[in-house]
Coordinates of C-alpha atoms in Angstrom, one line a residue:
Chain A
M248 CA 0.0 0.0 0.0
T249 CA 2.3 2.7 -1.2
S250 CA 1.0 6.0 -2.6
V251 CA 2.8 9.1 -3.5
L252 CA 1.9 10.5 0.0
Y253 CA 2.7 7.7 2.4
D254 CA 4.5 4.5 2.7
A255 CA 3.4 1.2 4.3
P256 CA 3.1 2.4 8.0
G257 CA 5.7 1.5 10.6
P258 CA 5.0 1.3 14.4
R259 CA 5.0 5.1 14.9
A260 CA 2.8 5.8 11.9
K261 CA 0.4 3.1 13.0
R262 CA 0.1 4.7 16.4
R263 CA -0.5 8.1 14.8
N264 CA -3.1 6.7 12.5
I265 CA -5.0 5.2 15.4
I266 CA -5.0 8.5 17.3
L267 CA -6.2 10.3 14.2
S268 CA -9.0 7.7 13.7
V269 CA -10.2 8.1 17.3
V270 CA -10.2 11.9 17.1
F271 CA -12.0 11.9 13.8
F272 CA -14.5 9.4 15.1
V273 CA -15.3 11.5 18.1
L274 CA -15.8 14.6 15.9
L275 CA -18.1 12.7 13.6
A276 CA -20.0 11.3 16.5
L277 CA -20.5 14.8 18.0
L278 CA -21.8 16.0 14.7
V279 CA -24.3 13.1 14.4
W280 CA -25.3 13.6 18.0
W281 CA -26.0 17.3 17.4
I282 CA -28.1 16.5 14.3
Y283 CA -30.0 13.8 16.2
K284 CA -30.5 16.1 19.3
T285 CA -31.8 19.0 17.2
M286 CA -34.2 16.9 15.2
D287 CA -35.4 15.2 18.4
D288 CA -35.9 18.6 20.1
K289 CA -37.9 19.9 17.1
G290 CA -40.0 16.7 17.0
Q291 CA -38.6 15.8 13.5
L292 CA -38.0 12.2 14.5
E293 CA -41.7 11.6 15.4
W294 CA -43.1 8.6 13.6
A295 CA -46.0 10.7 12.3
L296 CA -43.7 12.7 10.1
W297 CA -42.1 9.6 8.6
E298 CA -45.2 7.5 8.3
P299 CA -46.5 9.0 5.1
F300 CA -43.5 7.5 3.2
T301 CA -44.5 4.0 4.3
E302 CA -47.9 4.4 2.7
S303 CA -48.6 4.4 -1.0
E304 CA -50.5 7.6 -1.1
A305 CA -47.5 9.9 -0.6
W306 CA -45.7 8.1 -3.4
T307 CA -48.6 7.8 -5.9
T308 CA -49.9 11.4 -5.4
Y309 CA -46.7 13.4 -5.0
L310 CA -43.3 11.7 -5.4
L311 CA -43.8 9.3 -8.3
P312 CA -45.5 11.8 -10.6
G313 CA -42.8 14.3 -9.7
L314 CA -40.1 11.8 -10.4
A315 CA -41.8 10.9 -13.7
N316 CA -41.8 14.6 -14.8
T317 CA -38.1 14.9 -13.8
L318 CA -37.3 11.9 -15.9
K319 CA -39.5 13.0 -18.8
A320 CA -37.8 16.4 -18.9
A321 CA -34.3 14.9 -18.7
A322 CA -35.0 12.2 -21.4
L323 CA -36.6 14.8 -23.7
S324 CA -33.7 17.2 -23.3
M325 CA -31.2 14.4 -23.9
V326 CA -32.9 13.1 -27.0
I327 CA -33.2 16.6 -28.6
A328 CA -29.8 17.8 -27.4
L329 CA -27.8 14.8 -28.7
P330 CA -28.4 15.3 -32.5
L331 CA -28.1 19.1 -32.1
G332 CA -24.8 18.6 -30.2
A333 CA -23.6 16.2 -32.9
I334 CA -24.3 18.8 -35.6
F335 CA -22.6 21.6 -33.8
G336 CA -19.6 19.4 -32.8
I337 CA -19.0 18.4 -36.4
A338 CA -19.6 22.0 -37.5
R339 CA -16.8 23.1 -35.2
L340 CA -14.4 20.8 -37.0
S341 CA -15.5 22.0 -40.4
D342 CA -12.8 23.0 -42.9
H343 CA -14.8 26.1 -43.8
R344 CA -14.2 29.0 -41.7
W345 CA -17.8 30.4 -42.2
V346 CA -19.2 27.2 -40.6
R347 CA -16.6 26.7 -38.0
I348 CA -16.6 30.2 -36.4
P349 CA -20.4 30.7 -36.1
A350 CA -20.8 27.2 -34.6
G351 CA -18.0 27.9 -32.2
A352 CA -19.5 31.2 -31.2
V353 CA -22.9 29.6 -30.6
V354 CA -21.5 26.8 -28.5
E355 CA -19.3 29.1 -26.4
F356 CA -22.2 31.5 -25.9
F357 CA -24.6 29.0 -24.5
R358 CA -22.0 27.3 -22.3
A359 CA -21.2 30.7 -20.7
I360 CA -24.8 31.3 -19.6
P361 CA -26.4 29.8 -16.5
V362 CA -29.1 27.2 -17.3
L363 CA -31.5 29.1 -15.0
L364 CA -31.3 32.2 -17.2
L365 CA -32.1 30.2 -20.3
M366 CA -35.1 28.6 -18.5
L367 CA -36.4 31.9 -17.2
F368 CA -36.0 33.5 -20.6
A369 CA -37.7 30.6 -22.5
N370 CA -40.6 30.6 -20.0
Q371 CA -41.3 34.3 -20.5
F372 CA -40.6 34.0 -24.3
Y373 CA -43.2 31.3 -24.7
S374 CA -45.7 33.2 -22.6
S375 CA -45.2 36.4 -24.6
Y376 CA -44.8 35.3 -28.2
T377 CA -46.3 31.8 -28.6
D378 CA -49.5 30.1 -27.7
V379 CA -48.1 27.2 -25.7
S380 CA -50.8 26.4 -23.1
T381 CA -50.1 27.5 -19.5
E382 CA -49.8 24.0 -18.2
D383 CA -47.3 22.9 -20.9
R384 CA -45.2 26.0 -20.6
P385 CA -43.0 25.0 -17.6
L386 CA -42.0 21.7 -19.3
Y387 CA -41.3 23.5 -22.6
A388 CA -39.2 26.1 -20.8
V389 CA -37.2 23.5 -18.8
V390 CA -36.5 21.4 -21.9
T391 CA -35.6 24.5 -23.9
G392 CA -33.1 25.6 -21.3
L393 CA -31.6 22.2 -20.8
V394 CA -31.4 21.6 -24.6
L395 CA -29.6 24.8 -25.3
Y396 CA -27.0 24.3 -22.6
N397 CA -26.5 20.6 -22.9
A398 CA -26.4 20.6 -26.7
S399 CA -23.4 23.0 -26.5
V400 CA -21.7 20.8 -23.9
L401 CA -22.4 17.7 -26.0
A402 CA -21.0 19.5 -29.0
E403 CA -17.7 19.8 -27.1
I404 CA -17.9 16.1 -26.2
V405 CA -18.5 15.1 -29.8
K406 CA -15.7 17.3 -31.0
A407 CA -13.3 15.8 -28.4
G408 CA -14.6 12.3 -29.3
I409 CA -13.8 12.8 -33.0
L410 CA -10.4 14.3 -32.2
S411 CA -9.6 11.4 -29.9
L412 CA -9.7 8.9 -32.7
P413 CA -6.4 7.8 -34.2
K414 CA -5.4 9.8 -37.2
G415 CA -5.0 6.6 -39.2
Q416 CA -8.8 6.2 -39.3
T417 CA -9.2 9.3 -41.5
E418 CA -6.1 8.5 -43.6
A419 CA -7.4 5.0 -44.3
A420 CA -10.8 6.4 -45.2
Q421 CA -9.2 8.8 -47.6
A422 CA -7.0 6.1 -49.0
I423 CA -10.0 4.0 -50.1
G424 CA -11.5 7.1 -51.7
L425 CA -14.3 8.2 -49.3
R426 CA -15.4 11.7 -49.5
K427 CA -15.3 14.0 -46.4
G428 CA -18.9 13.5 -45.6
Q429 CA -18.6 9.8 -46.0
T430 CA -15.5 9.7 -43.8
M431 CA -17.4 11.5 -41.1
T432 CA -20.7 9.6 -41.2
S433 CA -19.4 6.0 -41.8
V434 CA -16.0 6.0 -40.2
L435 CA -15.5 8.7 -37.6
L436 CA -18.9 9.4 -36.1
P437 CA -19.8 5.8 -35.2
Q438 CA -16.5 5.3 -33.4
A439 CA -16.7 8.7 -31.8
V440 CA -20.2 8.0 -30.4
T441 CA -19.0 4.8 -28.9
A442 CA -16.0 6.5 -27.4
M443 CA -18.2 9.2 -26.1
L444 CA -20.9 7.0 -24.5
P445 CA -19.6 7.2 -21.0
A446 CA -19.3 10.9 -21.1
I447 CA -22.8 11.2 -22.6
V448 CA -24.3 9.0 -19.9
S449 CA -22.6 11.1 -17.1
Q450 CA -23.9 14.3 -18.8
L451 CA -27.4 12.8 -18.0
V452 CA -26.6 13.2 -14.3
V453 CA -26.1 16.9 -14.9
I454 CA -29.4 17.1 -16.8
V455 CA -31.4 15.3 -14.1
K456 CA -30.0 17.6 -11.4
D457 CA -30.7 20.7 -13.4
T458 CA -34.4 19.8 -13.9
A459 CA -34.8 20.8 -10.2
L460 CA -34.2 24.5 -11.2
G461 CA -37.4 24.5 -13.1
G462 CA -39.3 23.2 -10.1
V463 CA -38.3 26.1 -7.9
M464 CA -38.2 28.9 -10.3
I465 CA -40.9 28.4 -13.0
G466 CA -43.3 26.0 -11.3
F467 CA -42.5 22.8 -13.2
T468 CA -44.0 20.0 -11.1
E469 CA -40.9 17.8 -10.9
L470 CA -39.6 16.0 -7.9
L471 CA -38.4 18.9 -5.8
N472 CA -41.6 20.9 -6.5
S473 CA -43.7 17.9 -5.5
R474 CA -41.7 17.7 -2.3
G475 CA -43.0 21.2 -1.5
T476 CA -46.6 20.2 -2.0
L477 CA -46.1 17.0 0.0
A478 CA -44.4 18.8 2.8
A479 CA -47.3 21.3 3.0
F480 CA -49.9 18.5 3.0
Y481 CA -48.2 16.2 5.6
A482 CA -46.3 19.0 7.5
T483 CA -43.1 17.1 7.2
V484 CA -40.0 19.1 6.3
I485 CA -36.8 17.3 7.1
P486 CA -38.1 13.8 6.3
S487 CA -39.4 14.9 2.9
F488 CA -36.0 16.5 2.1
I489 CA -34.2 13.3 3.1
V490 CA -36.5 11.1 1.0
V491 CA -36.2 13.3 -2.1
A492 CA -32.4 13.7 -1.8
A493 CA -32.2 9.9 -1.4
I494 CA -34.1 9.4 -4.6
Y495 CA -31.8 11.8 -6.5
I496 CA -28.7 10.1 -5.0
V497 CA -29.8 6.6 -6.0
L498 CA -30.9 7.7 -9.5
N499 CA -27.7 9.6 -10.2
F500 CA -25.5 7.0 -8.6
I501 CA -27.0 4.4 -10.9
L502 CA -26.2 6.6 -13.9
T503 CA -22.7 7.3 -12.7
S504 CA -22.0 3.6 -12.1
F505 CA -23.4 2.7 -15.5
A506 CA -21.1 5.2 -17.1
G507 CA -18.1 3.8 -15.3
W508 CA -19.1 0.2 -16.2
L509 CA -19.5 1.3 -19.8
E510 CA -16.1 2.9 -19.9
Q511 CA -14.5 -0.2 -18.5
R512 CA -16.2 -2.4 -21.0
L513 CA -15.3 -0.1 -24.0
R514 CA -11.7 0.0 -22.9
R515 CA -11.6 -3.8 -22.8
S516 CA -13.4 -4.3 -26.1
K517 CA -11.2 -5.6 -28.9
R518 CA -13.1 -3.8 -31.7
S519 CA -12.6 -0.3 -30.4
T520 CA -9.7 1.8 -31.4
G521 CA -8.8 2.3 -27.8
A522 CA -10.0 5.9 -27.8
V523 CA -12.5 6.2 -24.9
L524 CA -13.7 9.6 -23.6
G525 CA -14.1 8.9 -20.0
A526 CA -16.9 10.2 -17.8
E527 CA -14.6 12.5 -15.8
K528 CA -13.4 14.1 -19.1
V529 CA -16.6 16.0 -19.3
E530 CA -15.6 18.4 -16.5
D531 CA -12.5 19.2 -18.4
L532 CA -14.4 20.3 -21.5
N533 CA -15.0 23.8 -20.4
A534 CA -14.4 27.4 -21.3
A535 CA -10.8 27.1 -20.1
E536 CA -10.2 24.9 -23.1
I537 CA -11.0 27.5 -25.7
G538 CA -8.8 27.0 -28.7
G539 CA -9.1 23.3 -28.2
S540 CA -5.9 21.7 -27.2
Y541 CA -7.2 18.1 -27.6
G542 CA -4.5 15.8 -28.8
T543 CA -5.3 13.2 -31.4
G544 CA -4.5 9.6 -30.7
Q545 CA -5.2 7.5 -27.7
S546 CA -6.6 9.2 -24.7
A547 CA -5.9 6.6 -22.1
Chain B
M146 CA -33.4 51.3 -26.8
F147 CA -32.1 50.3 -23.4
D148 CA -34.3 52.7 -21.4
F149 CA -36.1 49.7 -19.8
L150 CA -33.0 49.4 -17.6
E151 CA -34.0 52.5 -15.7
G152 CA -35.2 51.9 -12.2
Y153 CA -33.4 48.5 -12.0
D154 CA -30.1 48.0 -10.3
V155 CA -28.5 45.6 -12.8
L156 CA -24.9 46.4 -11.7
G157 CA -25.9 45.9 -8.1
A158 CA -27.4 42.5 -8.9
F159 CA -24.3 41.4 -10.7
W160 CA -22.2 42.7 -7.8
T161 CA -24.1 40.3 -5.6
T162 CA -23.4 37.5 -8.0
V163 CA -19.7 38.4 -7.9
Q164 CA -19.7 38.5 -4.1
L165 CA -21.5 35.1 -3.9
T166 CA -18.9 33.6 -6.4
V167 CA -15.8 35.0 -4.6
L168 CA -16.9 34.1 -1.1
S169 CA -18.1 30.6 -2.1
A170 CA -14.9 30.0 -4.1
I171 CA -12.7 30.8 -1.1
G172 CA -14.9 28.7 1.2
S173 CA -15.1 25.7 -1.2
L174 CA -11.3 25.8 -1.9
I175 CA -10.6 25.5 1.9
W176 CA -13.3 22.8 2.6
G177 CA -12.4 21.0 -0.7
T178 CA -8.7 20.9 0.2
V179 CA -9.6 19.4 3.6
L180 CA -11.8 16.8 1.9
A181 CA -9.1 15.9 -0.6
A182 CA -6.6 15.6 2.3
M183 CA -9.0 13.2 4.0
R184 CA -9.5 11.2 0.8
V185 CA -5.8 10.6 0.3
S186 CA -5.0 10.2 4.0
P187 CA -3.8 6.8 5.4
V188 CA -6.7 6.7 7.9
P189 CA -9.5 4.5 6.5
L190 CA -12.2 6.2 8.5
M191 CA -11.3 9.6 7.0
R192 CA -11.0 8.2 3.5
G193 CA -14.5 6.6 3.9
F194 CA -16.0 9.9 5.1
G195 CA -14.4 11.8 2.2
T196 CA -15.6 9.3 -0.4
A197 CA -19.1 9.2 1.1
Y198 CA -19.3 13.0 1.2
V199 CA -18.3 13.5 -2.4
N200 CA -20.5 10.7 -3.8
I201 CA -23.5 11.9 -1.9
V202 CA -23.2 15.6 -2.4
R203 CA -22.3 15.4 -6.0
N204 CA -25.5 13.5 -6.8
I205 CA -27.9 15.9 -5.1
P206 CA -29.1 18.8 -7.2
L207 CA -27.7 22.1 -6.0
T208 CA -31.2 23.5 -6.0
V209 CA -32.2 20.9 -3.4
I210 CA -29.2 21.8 -1.2
I211 CA -30.0 25.6 -1.4
V212 CA -33.7 25.1 -0.7
F213 CA -32.8 22.8 2.2
A214 CA -30.4 25.4 3.6
S215 CA -33.3 27.9 3.7
L216 CA -36.1 25.6 4.8
G217 CA -34.3 22.9 6.8
L218 CA -31.1 24.4 8.2
A219 CA -32.5 27.8 9.1
D220 CA -36.0 26.9 10.2
I221 CA -35.4 23.5 11.9
F222 CA -31.7 23.5 12.9
R223 CA -31.6 27.2 13.7
V224 CA -28.4 27.7 11.7
T225 CA -28.7 31.4 11.4
L226 CA -25.0 32.3 10.9
G227 CA -25.3 35.4 13.0
A228 CA -28.1 36.9 10.9
A229 CA -31.3 35.7 12.6
D230 CA -33.3 38.8 12.1
D231 CA -32.0 40.1 8.8
F232 CA -33.8 37.9 6.2
E233 CA -31.7 39.2 3.3
A234 CA -28.3 38.6 5.0
L235 CA -29.5 35.2 6.2
S236 CA -30.4 34.0 2.7
F237 CA -27.1 35.4 1.4
R238 CA -25.1 33.6 4.0
L239 CA -27.1 30.3 3.8
S240 CA -26.7 30.2 0.0
I241 CA -22.9 30.6 0.4
L242 CA -23.0 27.7 2.9
G243 CA -24.8 25.6 0.3
F244 CA -22.5 26.6 -2.5
V245 CA -19.5 25.7 -0.4
A246 CA -20.9 22.4 0.6
Y247 CA -21.7 21.5 -3.0
T248 CA -18.7 23.0 -4.8
A249 CA -16.2 21.5 -2.3
A250 CA -17.0 18.0 -3.6
F251 CA -15.9 19.1 -7.1
V252 CA -12.8 20.9 -5.8
C253 CA -11.9 17.8 -3.8
E254 CA -12.1 15.6 -6.9
A255 CA -10.0 18.1 -8.9
I256 CA -7.2 18.3 -6.2
R257 CA -7.3 14.5 -5.7
S258 CA -6.8 14.0 -9.4
G259 CA -3.9 16.4 -9.3
I260 CA -2.2 14.5 -6.5
N261 CA -2.7 11.3 -8.6
T262 CA -0.8 12.9 -11.5
V263 CA 2.4 13.0 -9.4
P264 CA 4.3 9.8 -10.2
V265 CA 5.0 7.6 -7.1
G266 CA 8.7 7.5 -8.1
Q267 CA 8.9 11.2 -7.1
A268 CA 7.9 10.4 -3.5
E269 CA 10.1 7.3 -3.4
A270 CA 13.1 9.3 -4.5
A271 CA 12.3 12.0 -1.9
R272 CA 12.1 9.3 0.8
A273 CA 15.3 7.8 -0.4
I274 CA 17.2 11.1 0.2
G275 CA 15.6 11.2 3.7
L276 CA 12.9 13.9 3.4
S277 CA 10.1 13.7 6.0
F278 CA 6.4 13.3 5.2
S279 CA 5.7 17.0 5.5
Q280 CA 8.7 17.9 3.4
I281 CA 7.6 15.5 0.7
L282 CA 4.1 17.0 0.8
W283 CA 5.2 20.7 0.7
F284 CA 8.2 20.5 -1.6
I285 CA 7.5 17.6 -3.9
V286 CA 3.8 16.6 -4.2
L287 CA 1.7 19.7 -3.6
P288 CA 3.6 22.1 -6.0
Q289 CA 3.2 19.7 -8.8
A290 CA -0.4 18.8 -7.9
F291 CA -1.6 22.4 -7.7
R292 CA 0.0 23.3 -11.0
S293 CA -1.7 20.5 -12.8
V294 CA -5.2 21.2 -11.4
I295 CA -5.4 24.9 -12.3
G296 CA -7.4 24.0 -15.4
P297 CA -9.9 21.8 -13.7
L298 CA -10.2 24.2 -10.8
A299 CA -10.9 27.0 -13.2
N300 CA -13.8 24.9 -14.7
V301 CA -15.1 24.5 -11.1
L302 CA -14.9 28.2 -10.6
I303 CA -16.8 28.9 -13.9
A304 CA -19.5 26.4 -13.0
L305 CA -19.7 28.0 -9.6
T306 CA -20.2 31.5 -11.2
K307 CA -23.1 30.1 -13.2
N308 CA -24.5 28.1 -10.2
T309 CA -24.8 31.2 -8.0
T310 CA -28.0 31.9 -10.0
V311 CA -29.6 29.1 -8.0
A312 CA -29.5 31.5 -5.0
A313 CA -32.5 33.2 -6.6
S314 CA -34.6 30.3 -5.5
I315 CA -34.3 31.4 -1.9
G316 CA -34.6 35.1 -2.7
V317 CA -31.0 36.3 -2.8
A318 CA -31.1 39.5 -4.9
E319 CA -28.6 38.5 -7.5
A320 CA -28.7 38.6 -11.3
A321 CA -31.1 35.7 -12.0
L322 CA -33.7 37.1 -9.6
L323 CA -33.5 40.5 -11.1
M324 CA -33.9 39.1 -14.6
K325 CA -36.9 37.1 -13.5
E326 CA -38.5 40.3 -12.0
M327 CA -37.6 42.4 -15.1
I328 CA -38.9 40.0 -17.8
E329 CA -42.2 39.7 -15.9
N330 CA -42.6 43.5 -15.7
E331 CA -41.2 44.8 -18.9
A332 CA -42.1 43.9 -22.5
Q333 CA -38.6 43.7 -23.7
V334 CA -38.1 39.9 -23.1
V335 CA -35.4 39.4 -25.7
L336 CA -33.3 42.5 -24.9
I337 CA -33.4 41.8 -21.2
G338 CA -32.2 38.3 -21.9
V339 CA -29.4 39.6 -24.0
V340 CA -28.3 42.0 -21.3
F341 CA -28.1 39.3 -18.6
A342 CA -26.5 36.8 -21.0
F343 CA -23.9 39.4 -21.8
G344 CA -23.3 39.9 -18.1
F345 CA -22.5 36.3 -17.6
V346 CA -20.3 36.0 -20.7
V347 CA -18.3 39.0 -19.3
L348 CA -17.9 37.2 -16.0
T349 CA -17.0 33.7 -17.2
L350 CA -15.1 34.1 -20.5
P351 CA -12.2 36.2 -19.1
T352 CA -11.9 33.8 -16.2
G353 CA -11.7 30.8 -18.6
L354 CA -9.2 32.5 -20.8
F355 CA -7.0 33.7 -17.9
F356 CA -6.9 30.3 -16.1
G357 CA -6.5 28.5 -19.4
W358 CA -3.4 30.6 -20.1
L359 CA -2.2 30.2 -16.5
S360 CA -2.6 26.4 -16.6
K361 CA -0.6 26.1 -19.9
R362 CA 2.1 28.4 -18.5
L363 CA 2.5 26.5 -15.2
A364 CA 1.9 23.0 -16.5
V365 CA 4.5 20.5 -15.3
K366 CA 6.2 19.1 -18.4
R367 CA 6.7 15.4 -18.1

């Protein structure tokens, strides 16, 4: 067990580790005790506040419909944003300057703006200039905001995915006489999408989390919004937060684990070129990378 | 053309956004470094706590955390941060607490990945010439680690700048809340959108460019 920071512990280090463990355990126990004590004093631990979650009514009336809306908005956003992102990602790699530069500007612009502003704007825009019905408007606004932002993030993922492919793929395609469009659609894009899959799945986590913005700010009845209605009906604040947070954690943890599993699998697979755009790569694709310094070749 | 701006304190709202960003950035850098130290420490209990914290907090929407800070922490746990009577100051401070709790998880991961980029051989060589643990940490590992995480940390900072808009959900008078108010009252939906979008481009683009330049300049060539 050697790491860059510490060696296998000797007798002194072992003693020190034990002391540290005990001190840390005491601190942690104090924190837990404080939380327990406060909740007990405020009556938040009473069974009556937790009971609703053991009955089906709280779930069928509030939580499940909210969760369904969360998933609906997230899925819609992903399905619309993916092709848009692919188009803009390819456009950013175009040989023509008049395609490359506007596409780059659009992508950078929408990535620099908070999703919440996009949602607020879309909501008001639909209400002023279109005849989308009032009950559909929050969903439309949430999806619009999420699509604009995530399409531009996905465009960067697609761009990085294509650039991560070995150069020989393009050269081989050219050697057998494929045109530029054919090279892109039949050789590069299919491989890039495979390489990008883990990054795309982990982008879903970001989308799921961002749907909660619509719940608070524009009245979209997703999970967090339903929590408010539920808490008002059953007068249960802390338990409702804990249950809702747990749902988000489980949902997103499944997505994260799936992305990790997919990445492992793609790295092992014999048919891939070895270029896999890992889940953690997504965070690196940001404004700090303007000018795109992505190397070609294998990104291990 | 821009006379709809009269009567609204747009600059003041953006100033609140900047304050939120800077204070939360400082707080999350400190808490994130502590978390990263826990995650790489030789004590299993601390490592477990660090891992659990990061995995739990990263998967909760920031909006849930901020709303909880207002409804749960303030009302039930009486965490008032010395501003029990002043509702505005209370929301401001609670939202910073929420941003720090959330952003620290990402800072922690960035710093941890930075420590991982330092080859083990460096520490082995340092031990071989008789440097102590703290000397290895201060002179060998951290200088290389911090230089390699400037880029990722800049991304966290930019994300934080955009995330501060979530504070609007508990009534902090920053840019997003003002924009919501303005587009509801004025007819100029598109122009107002452009003004606020421009504000955020001004805040985030230079940050990205500066740190991108800095991280390339300071990168450890291996």
